[in-house]
Amino acid sequence: MAAGRDQREHQRDRDAVSTITTNSTRGTPPPPDERGQALHDRLEAIWRNPRGWGALAAVNHSTIALRFMVTGAVFFVIAGLLAMLLRAQLALPNHGFIGAETYNQAFTMHGTIMMFLFAVPILQGLAAYLLPKMLGARDLVFPRLSAFGYWCYLFGGIIFTSSLLFGVAPNAGWFMYTPLSSNVYSPGINADFWLLGITFVEISTMAAGIEIAVSILRTRAAGMGLHQMPIFAWAMLVTSLMIVLGFPPLILGSILLELERSAGWVFFDPTRGGDPLLWAHLFWLFGHPEVYIVFLPAAGVVSTIVPVFARRPLVGYRWVVVSLISIGFISFGLWVHHMFTLGIPALAQAFFSAASMLVGIPTGVQLFAWIATLWTGRPVWRAPMLWVGAFLTVFVAGGLTGVMLALVPFNWQVHDTHFVVAHFHYVLVGGMLFPLLAGVYYWLPHFSGRMPSERLSKIGFWLTFVGFNGTFLVMHWTGLLGMPRRVYTFDTGLGWDLPNLISSVFSFLMAFGVATVLLDIALHFRFGRKAPTNPWGADTLEWATSTPPASYNFASQPALSTRHPLWDDPTLPESIAEGRHALAEPGHARRETLGTDPVSGRVREVLLLPNNSWLPLVASLLLSGLCLALLAKQYAVALAFVALVTIALLRWSWINGAHPDVGGAARDARPAGLKLHPFTFDGPGLWGMGLTLLADGALYGSLIFGWFFLWTVAPSWAPPAVSPLGTWMLPAATVALIVGRGLLHRVNRLLCHAQERGLAMLLWSTVLCGCVASALFAGLLATAPLHPTRSAHDAMLAFALCFLLLHSALATVLTGLQAVRLHLGYVGKDAPYEPGVVTAFWSFATGATAVAWLAFALVPQAFAR
């Protein structure tokens, strides 16, 4: 019965898409070749990038993704060169190649660049390039957000790495533990470069995570249900949700630490009610999910490549999907795994030790699925499979040492030694870099239209593989002999001389291998032989495009009923190019792609995508100015940049939905049988807002966690006898926001019934409620007896009030803009989409205020009695 239902649903999808295709290609069709060329020319005129300086305004996902990957490769080279400095210094005892300060800067920058500027961004770039093509879409759902994320990544990375040129690079370790990173022990701006620069870069990571998740859920090919998605799409969906939940704790920690350093507010100073352990918790709430954030996309790459070269479908598809979801869930319960030596209670150590070993079960499921696929298939060992083989070998070894480190007594012995350094390089290099290189070689024909060199690729592989194991396998030995990590030199006669020399020699061999790989990739674009169509005989839809692909990916969007579209229908590339599927007529000069149901993949609407825009570049440049002003301690200038950034972002939000500048958003220009998403109730912006608020909730939840942690653990936590928040202002603000939320709910109900009468009054009344709530928060900040520079208690309350004031003010402004858009005709019964997005934000602001009233006022009063 389930199979019959799936077939009926798929037939409905085919009928809907057929209707669109038939109605959009009426008239006498030209011959197939002329029709295909004419279709290509019309689509290219709509989707192509501007030329010259105008290319900076491009928002096409392929262009932005390639920029991400090239920029990530540059940062990888910089981090690799820093690693060579470290190994050169540690090659000999009492070596004076570089001094302690330079070593600390190089050590901090190496780890930070690899984790924040290379590993996550380059994987997100690969996903941004591949996913629309794998899923049968023409672009990601928020093209301007992609461009904005890239510029934030580029400018944030430049600001951060420029600290090396001025000799003020961060030097407190890539983990920035307090109090080492506080003003007392890091008095310069070194730590500020880390806190501000990395927070700037994290805007890019969060933007990409939200964009990728919404695109996977809402822009799949017609009929592609969740049970038919490529494994790589599943891996990126889980990864993106992990980013949304995992990065906010670190963002909060960075903001709090920068406030402590620059404004003197207290959060981590134990003499004034803070606790340095709060930083460790916030950092590792991000840090351990981060390991799986870089592993899961790489595992998705492996699950894509192995079936192609094994010449059979992946064994245990559903089990692999379940394992991906399980890893994502369990990874958030492992952060104390890194804190066993920091005085954690024994019961907590036992729990997190068990959780650390438990995560090996879903990881093992994937490993056995890959082995079973190769065992039951007919493997072909080409260049991509060499890197997959290296991944299987090295990652398993790293996983075994991870299980060893999960045992608390063993962890105590080796925690601060080179054994841990060797372990996480085996996990991260084996679990991320090797699969990434497998993917790069696999998709090189897609990027360039040329095949990789088998000879040079093998030379690069063996140099890298041997060099890596020679470097880090020996380092386990060094660690077991007791050599501590984070030291820039060591005395002779401790048994560390020979293994350190071996590690350093092999590290340079690995460097030569990586250089060979990079040279091979660069030469391939000029000298590689032309690639045939689908050169590896793959099954996924990205190989149905031309190579390199056109700017619009697909001339028409097919309906699918299989997990292996190219194996089941090898003629699909030709029928797509000839315009035999949906949206084959690009009328009205607008960028369109199909919007589908998140679960079943049924076609629901046509998504209208924005054209090229300068707004992402302008907004990111203004944010760069804000970052530089904060680094220079020019706070008046920083406030001016805040105002400019706000104006730029509000302008961005204004050119949206049914605004005429979006491109063809005319009410009389709908495809047959479907609506454009601005004229529906459930466009992708609602999903984007939902994930944004999920991230916002993770940050706010981390703040609440910090409040209760300091209350129960901090040695000098000293709350006053009477709450400084008073008795009426916070509940009054809660009531004002609840009333405003109720008025917006009424607005949405009227729109659902296609009524516009009274909408303006309701919206302006909501604005009034927001003004009242904002005034109450501002009044609390101005009148409450809070001294954030004296006690962590007051600093936490002041920060929470600032958070609530920002959200209530933003909710008020967004509602006012909706009232203006209603007057201009951009919102109404025919375009009811945007008020629902604003309502979601109001709901969050209302809920956050209610939680603040409970956590900061009611609960402390209850315990005070």
Coordinates of N, CA, C and O in Angstrom, one line a residue, residues 71 86 118 148 198 239 246 317 422 545 574 661 680 804:
T71 N 39.2 30.5 -1.4 CA 39.6 31.2 -0.2 C 40.0 30.3 0.9 O 41.0 30.5 1.6
L86 N 56.2 25.5 13.5 CA 56.1 24.7 14.8 C 57.0 23.5 14.7 O 57.7 23.2 15.7
F118 N 39.2 27.2 7.6 CA 39.4 26.2 6.5 C 38.4 25.1 6.6 O 37.6 24.9 5.7
F148 N 26.6 37.4 1.0 CA 26.9 38.1 2.3 C 27.8 37.2 3.2 O 28.8 37.7 3.7
I198 N 37.0 36.1 14.8 CA 36.3 34.8 14.6 C 34.8 35.0 14.8 O 34.0 34.3 14.1
T239 N 24.4 18.5 9.5 CA 25.5 19.4 9.9 C 25.0 20.8 10.0 O 25.4 21.5 11.0
G246 N 25.1 24.6 17.5 CA 26.4 24.5 18.2 C 27.3 25.7 18.2 O 28.1 25.9 19.1
Y317 N 21.2 2.1 3.3 CA 21.0 3.5 3.2 C 20.3 4.1 4.4 O 20.7 5.1 5.0
A422 N 48.2 14.1 18.6 CA 48.2 13.1 17.5 C 46.8 12.6 17.3 O 46.4 12.4 16.2
T545 N 24.0 17.8 -15.3 CA 24.3 19.2 -15.8 C 25.4 19.1 -16.8 O 26.1 18.1 -16.9
E574 N 20.0 14.6 -21.4 CA 19.5 15.2 -22.7 C 18.1 15.7 -22.6 O 17.8 16.8 -23.1
D661 N 11.2 45.5 -7.4 CA 12.6 45.3 -7.8 C 13.2 43.9 -7.6 O 14.3 43.6 -8.0
T680 N 2.0 33.4 -1.3 CA 1.6 32.2 -0.5 C 1.8 32.5 1.0 O 2.2 33.6 1.4
L804 N 17.2 41.6 25.4 CA 15.8 41.8 25.3 C 15.4 43.1 24.6 O 14.5 43.2 23.8

